[in-house]
CSV table of C-alpha atoms in Angstrom, one decimal:
chain,number,residue,atom,x,y,z
A,4,ARG,CA,7.8,-12.0,0.1
A,5,MET,CA,8.9,-8.8,-0.7
A,6,LEU,CA,10.8,-6.6,-4.1
A,7,TYR,CA,12.0,-3.5,-3.4
A,8,LEU,CA,13.5,-2.5,-7.2
A,9,ASP,CA,13.2,0.8,-7.1
A,10,GLY,CA,15.8,3.0,-9.0
A,11,ASN,CA,18.3,0.4,-10.6
A,12,ASN,CA,18.3,1.4,-13.6
A,13,PHE,CA,16.5,-2.0,-15.1
A,14,THR,CA,15.7,-2.4,-18.5
A,15,GLY,CA,14.1,-5.4,-20.4
A,16,SER,CA,10.7,-6.4,-19.3
A,17,ILE,CA,8.6,-7.8,-16.9
A,18,SER,CA,7.8,-11.9,-17.7
A,19,GLN,CA,5.4,-14.3,-17.2
A,20,ASP,CA,7.2,-16.4,-15.0
A,21,ILE,CA,6.0,-13.6,-12.1
A,22,GLY,CA,3.2,-15.3,-11.7
A,23,GLN,CA,4.9,-18.5,-9.7
A,24,LEU,CA,6.1,-16.0,-6.8
A,25,THR,CA,2.9,-17.3,-5.1
A,26,MET,CA,3.4,-15.2,-2.7
A,27,LEU,CA,4.8,-11.8,-3.3
A,28,LYS,CA,3.3,-9.2,-1.5
A,29,GLN,CA,4.8,-6.2,-2.4
A,30,LEU,CA,6.3,-5.7,-5.6
A,31,THR,CA,8.0,-1.6,-5.9
A,32,ILE,CA,9.7,-1.2,-9.5
A,33,SER,CA,9.2,2.1,-9.3
A,34,ASP,CA,12.0,4.8,-11.5
A,35,ASN,CA,13.2,2.0,-14.3
A,36,PRO,CA,13.4,2.3,-18.3
A,37,ILE,CA,11.2,-0.8,-17.3
A,38,THR,CA,9.1,-1.8,-21.3
A,39,GLY,CA,6.4,-3.6,-22.2
A,40,VAL,CA,3.3,-4.2,-20.1
A,41,ILE,CA,2.3,-6.2,-16.4
A,42,PRO,CA,1.7,-9.6,-17.4
A,43,SER,CA,-1.7,-11.0,-16.3
A,44,THR,CA,0.4,-13.9,-14.9
A,45,LEU,CA,0.7,-11.4,-11.8
A,46,GLY,CA,-3.1,-12.3,-10.7
A,47,LEU,CA,-1.9,-15.9,-10.0
A,48,CYS,CA,0.1,-13.2,-6.5
A,49,LYS,CA,-3.2,-14.4,-4.1
A,50,GLU,CA,-1.5,-12.6,-1.5
A,51,LEU,CA,-0.2,-9.1,-3.4
A,52,GLU,CA,-0.8,-5.9,-1.6
A,53,LEU,CA,1.6,-3.0,-2.3
A,54,LEU,CA,1.8,-2.6,-6.5
A,55,ARG,CA,4.2,0.4,-7.4
A,56,ILE,CA,5.2,0.8,-10.9
A,57,GLU,CA,5.3,5.0,-11.1
A,58,ASN,CA,8.2,6.0,-13.4
A,59,THR,CA,8.7,3.6,-15.8
A,60,ASP,CA,8.2,3.4,-19.2
A,61,ILE,CA,5.5,0.2,-18.6
A,62,GLN,CA,2.4,1.0,-21.0
A,63,GLY,CA,-1.2,-0.9,-21.8
A,64,THR,CA,-3.5,-2.0,-19.2
A,65,ILE,CA,-3.1,-3.1,-15.5
A,66,PRO,CA,-4.9,-6.6,-16.4
A,67,GLU,CA,-8.1,-7.1,-15.0
A,68,GLU,CA,-6.6,-10.1,-13.4
A,69,VAL,CA,-4.4,-7.9,-10.8
A,70,CYS,CA,-7.8,-5.7,-10.5
A,71,GLN,CA,-9.3,-8.7,-8.9
A,72,LEU,CA,-7.0,-9.0,-6.5
A,73,LYS,CA,-8.6,-5.3,-5.2
A,74,SER,CA,-11.9,-7.3,-4.6
A,75,SER,CA,-10.8,-10.8,-2.9
A,76,SER,CA,-11.9,-11.2,0.4
A,77,ARG,CA,-8.8,-9.2,2.5
A,78,GLN,CA,-9.9,-7.4,4.9
A,79,VAL,CA,-8.7,-3.5,4.2
A,80,TYR,CA,-4.8,-4.5,5.9
A,81,ASP,CA,-4.0,-6.7,3.6
A,82,ALA,CA,-6.5,-5.3,0.5
A,83,LEU,CA,-3.8,-4.7,-2.7
A,84,TYR,CA,-2.7,-1.0,-3.6
A,85,ILE,CA,-0.9,0.5,-6.9
A,86,LYS,CA,0.0,3.2,-8.2
A,87,ALA,CA,1.3,3.6,-11.6
A,88,ASP,CA,2.0,5.9,-14.3
A,89,CYS,CA,-1.6,6.0,-15.5
A,90,TYR,CA,-2.5,9.9,-15.5
A,91,SER,CA,-4.2,10.9,-18.8
A,92,ASP,CA,-3.9,6.9,-19.9
A,93,TYR,CA,-0.6,6.4,-20.1
A,94,LEU,CA,-1.3,3.4,-18.6
A,95,LYS,CA,-4.9,2.2,-18.5
A,96,CYS,CA,-5.3,1.3,-15.3
A,97,ASP,CA,-9.1,1.1,-13.8
A,98,CYS,CA,-8.4,-0.2,-10.3
A,99,CYS,CA,-5.2,2.1,-9.1
A,100,ASP,CA,-5.3,3.7,-6.3
A,101,VAL,CA,-2.9,6.9,-6.8
A,102,CYS,CA,-1.8,8.6,-10.5
A,103,CYS,CA,0.8,9.9,-11.9
A,104,ASP,CA,1.7,12.5,-14.9
A,105,HIS,CA,4.4,10.2,-16.6
A,106,ASN,CA,6.0,13.6,-18.1
A,107,THR,CA,5.6,14.9,-14.6
A,108,GLN,CA,6.0,12.9,-12.0
A,109,GLN,CA,2.6,13.9,-10.0
A,110,CYS,CA,0.9,11.6,-8.3
A,111,PHE,CA,-2.8,11.7,-7.8
A,112,GLN,CA,-5.7,10.3,-5.6
A,113,ASP,CA,-7.5,7.9,-7.8
A,114,ASN,CA,-7.3,10.1,-11.4
A,115,ARG,CA,-7.5,8.4,-14.9
A,116,GLU,CA,-9.7,11.1,-16.4
A,117,ASN,CA,-8.3,11.1,-20.3
A,118,PRO,CA,-8.4,15.4,-20.2
A,119,GLU,CA,-7.5,17.5,-23.5
A,120,ASP,CA,-5.6,20.6,-21.9
A,121,SER,CA,-3.4,18.0,-18.7
A,122,ASP,CA,-1.5,21.8,-17.2
A,123,ALA,CA,-4.7,22.9,-16.7
A,124,LYS,CA,-5.7,19.9,-14.8
A,125,LEU,CA,-2.9,18.9,-13.5
A,126,GLN,CA,-3.8,22.7,-12.0
A,127,ASP,CA,-7.7,21.4,-10.3
A,128,HIS,CA,-6.5,18.5,-8.7
A,129,GLN,CA,-5.0,18.1,-5.3
A,130,THR,CA,-2.0,16.4,-5.1
A,131,TYR,CA,-1.5,13.5,-3.8
A,132,ASN,CA,0.5,13.3,-0.3
A,133,SER,CA,1.7,9.6,2.5
A,134,THR,CA,-1.3,11.1,4.2
A,135,ASN,CA,-3.5,8.8,1.6
A,136,THR,CA,-5.4,6.5,3.8
A,137,ILE,CA,-5.1,3.0,2.2
A,138,ALA,CA,-1.1,4.8,2.0
A,139,ARG,CA,-1.6,5.2,5.9
A,140,ILE,CA,-2.4,1.9,6.5
A,141,ILE,CA,0.5,-0.1,4.4
A,142,GLU,CA,3.1,2.5,6.0
A,143,ILE,CA,1.9,1.8,8.7
A,144,LYS,CA,1.8,-1.8,9.1
A,145,GLN,CA,4.6,-1.8,7.6
A,146,LYS,CA,6.8,-0.5,10.0
A,147,ILE,CA,5.4,-2.5,13.0
A,148,GLU,CA,5.5,-5.5,11.0
A,149,SER,CA,9.8,-5.4,10.5
A,150,GLU,CA,10.2,-3.8,14.0
A,151,VAL,CA,7.5,-5.2,16.1
A,152,LEU,CA,6.4,-9.1,14.8
A,153,GLN,CA,9.2,-11.5,15.6
A,154,ARG,CA,10.4,-13.4,12.8
A,155,GLY,CA,8.7,-13.1,9.9
A,156,ALA,CA,5.8,-12.6,11.0
A,157,THR,CA,2.6,-10.0,8.7
A,158,PHE,CA,-0.8,-9.3,9.6
A,159,TYR,CA,-2.1,-11.1,6.9
A,160,GLU,CA,-1.4,-14.5,9.1
A,161,ILE,CA,-2.3,-13.4,12.6
A,162,ASP,CA,-6.7,-13.8,13.4
A,163,PHE,CA,-8.5,-11.0,13.7
A,164,ASP,CA,-9.2,-10.9,17.7
A,165,ASP,CA,-5.1,-11.0,17.8
A,166,PRO,CA,-4.6,-8.7,20.7
A,167,ARG,CA,-1.9,-8.3,17.9
A,168,TYR,CA,-4.0,-7.4,15.0
A,169,LEU,CA,-6.6,-5.6,17.6
A,170,ALA,CA,-3.6,-3.1,18.3
A,171,LEU,CA,-3.6,-2.0,15.3
A,172,GLU,CA,-7.1,-1.6,14.2
A,173,TRP,CA,-6.7,0.5,17.2
A,174,ILE,CA,-4.2,2.5,16.3
A,175,LEU,CA,-4.9,2.4,12.1
A,176,ASN,CA,-8.8,3.9,14.0
A,177,GLN,CA,-10.1,4.6,17.3
A,178,ASP,CA,-6.6,6.3,18.3
A,179,GLU,CA,-7.4,10.2,18.4
A,180,MET,CA,-3.8,11.3,17.9
A,181,ARG,CA,-3.8,9.6,14.1
A,182,VAL,CA,-0.1,9.1,13.8
A,183,PRO,CA,1.8,9.2,10.8
A,184,SER,CA,3.8,6.4,9.8
A,185,ASP,CA,7.0,8.4,10.6
A,186,ALA,CA,6.3,9.4,14.1
A,187,PRO,CA,8.5,8.2,16.1
A,188,ASN,CA,6.2,7.3,18.9
A,189,LEU,CA,4.2,5.1,16.2
A,190,VAL,CA,5.3,2.2,18.0
A,191,GLN,CA,6.4,3.0,21.2
A,192,ARG,CA,2.0,4.0,21.4
A,193,TYR,CA,1.7,0.0,19.1
A,194,VAL,CA,3.3,-2.0,22.5
A,195,LEU,CA,1.5,0.7,24.5
A,196,ALA,CA,-1.7,-0.3,23.0
A,197,LEU,CA,-0.4,-4.1,22.6
A,198,ILE,CA,0.2,-4.9,26.6
A,199,ALA,CA,-3.9,-2.8,27.3
A,200,PHE,CA,-5.6,-5.4,24.8
A,201,SER,CA,-2.9,-8.5,25.6
A,202,LEU,CA,-4.2,-7.9,29.7
A,203,ASP,CA,-8.4,-7.5,27.9
A,204,SER,CA,-7.3,-4.0,30.3
A,205,GLU,CA,-10.7,-1.8,30.2
A,206,GLU,CA,-9.0,1.1,32.5
A,207,TRP,CA,-6.6,1.9,29.7
A,208,GLY,CA,-8.4,4.9,27.1
A,209,ASP,CA,-6.4,7.9,24.9
A,210,ASP,CA,-5.5,9.6,27.9
A,211,GLU,CA,-3.1,7.1,30.0
A,212,LEU,CA,-1.7,5.8,26.8
């Protein structure tokens, strides 16, 4: 379900056969001298929720078949998140969440402009950081899936009225502490919220958690 291939000095290109990995959820191939283009067959991976291809030599255009995965009927927690070298159209992308400059490796939120003066434009944009909403959702969900859920379960497979899902939603949208994904008490707060929702408790509020 997950292919983490970052920084392995891989060369060559992405095979059209990638579309056969229909259960693929996360693909990260950043920091590799991979060339070629993103094959349209990647759009067959209907469960894909994370694609990171920054700092590669891939060019061309992110296929429409891949962009269409972002507009599927999935919830925001499972929506496809894309980070690529699309600043100044090094890699053309109409649906990327974060675009990086291929030369400087600085990254920016949703910036697909084609500036006449790249250096001047870079100074005018806010540098992307990990508190970005979609990035925070993905990172928190991944951490809870790996440390709390059992037997490889994912939130993609859990009903919306399940206490595990309700606890995730509370952490992401209602918890006034807005804990970051690397907070040491993230899992503890999730487990407490899970207990509260499992007991259908109306007495536990933000002050008690």
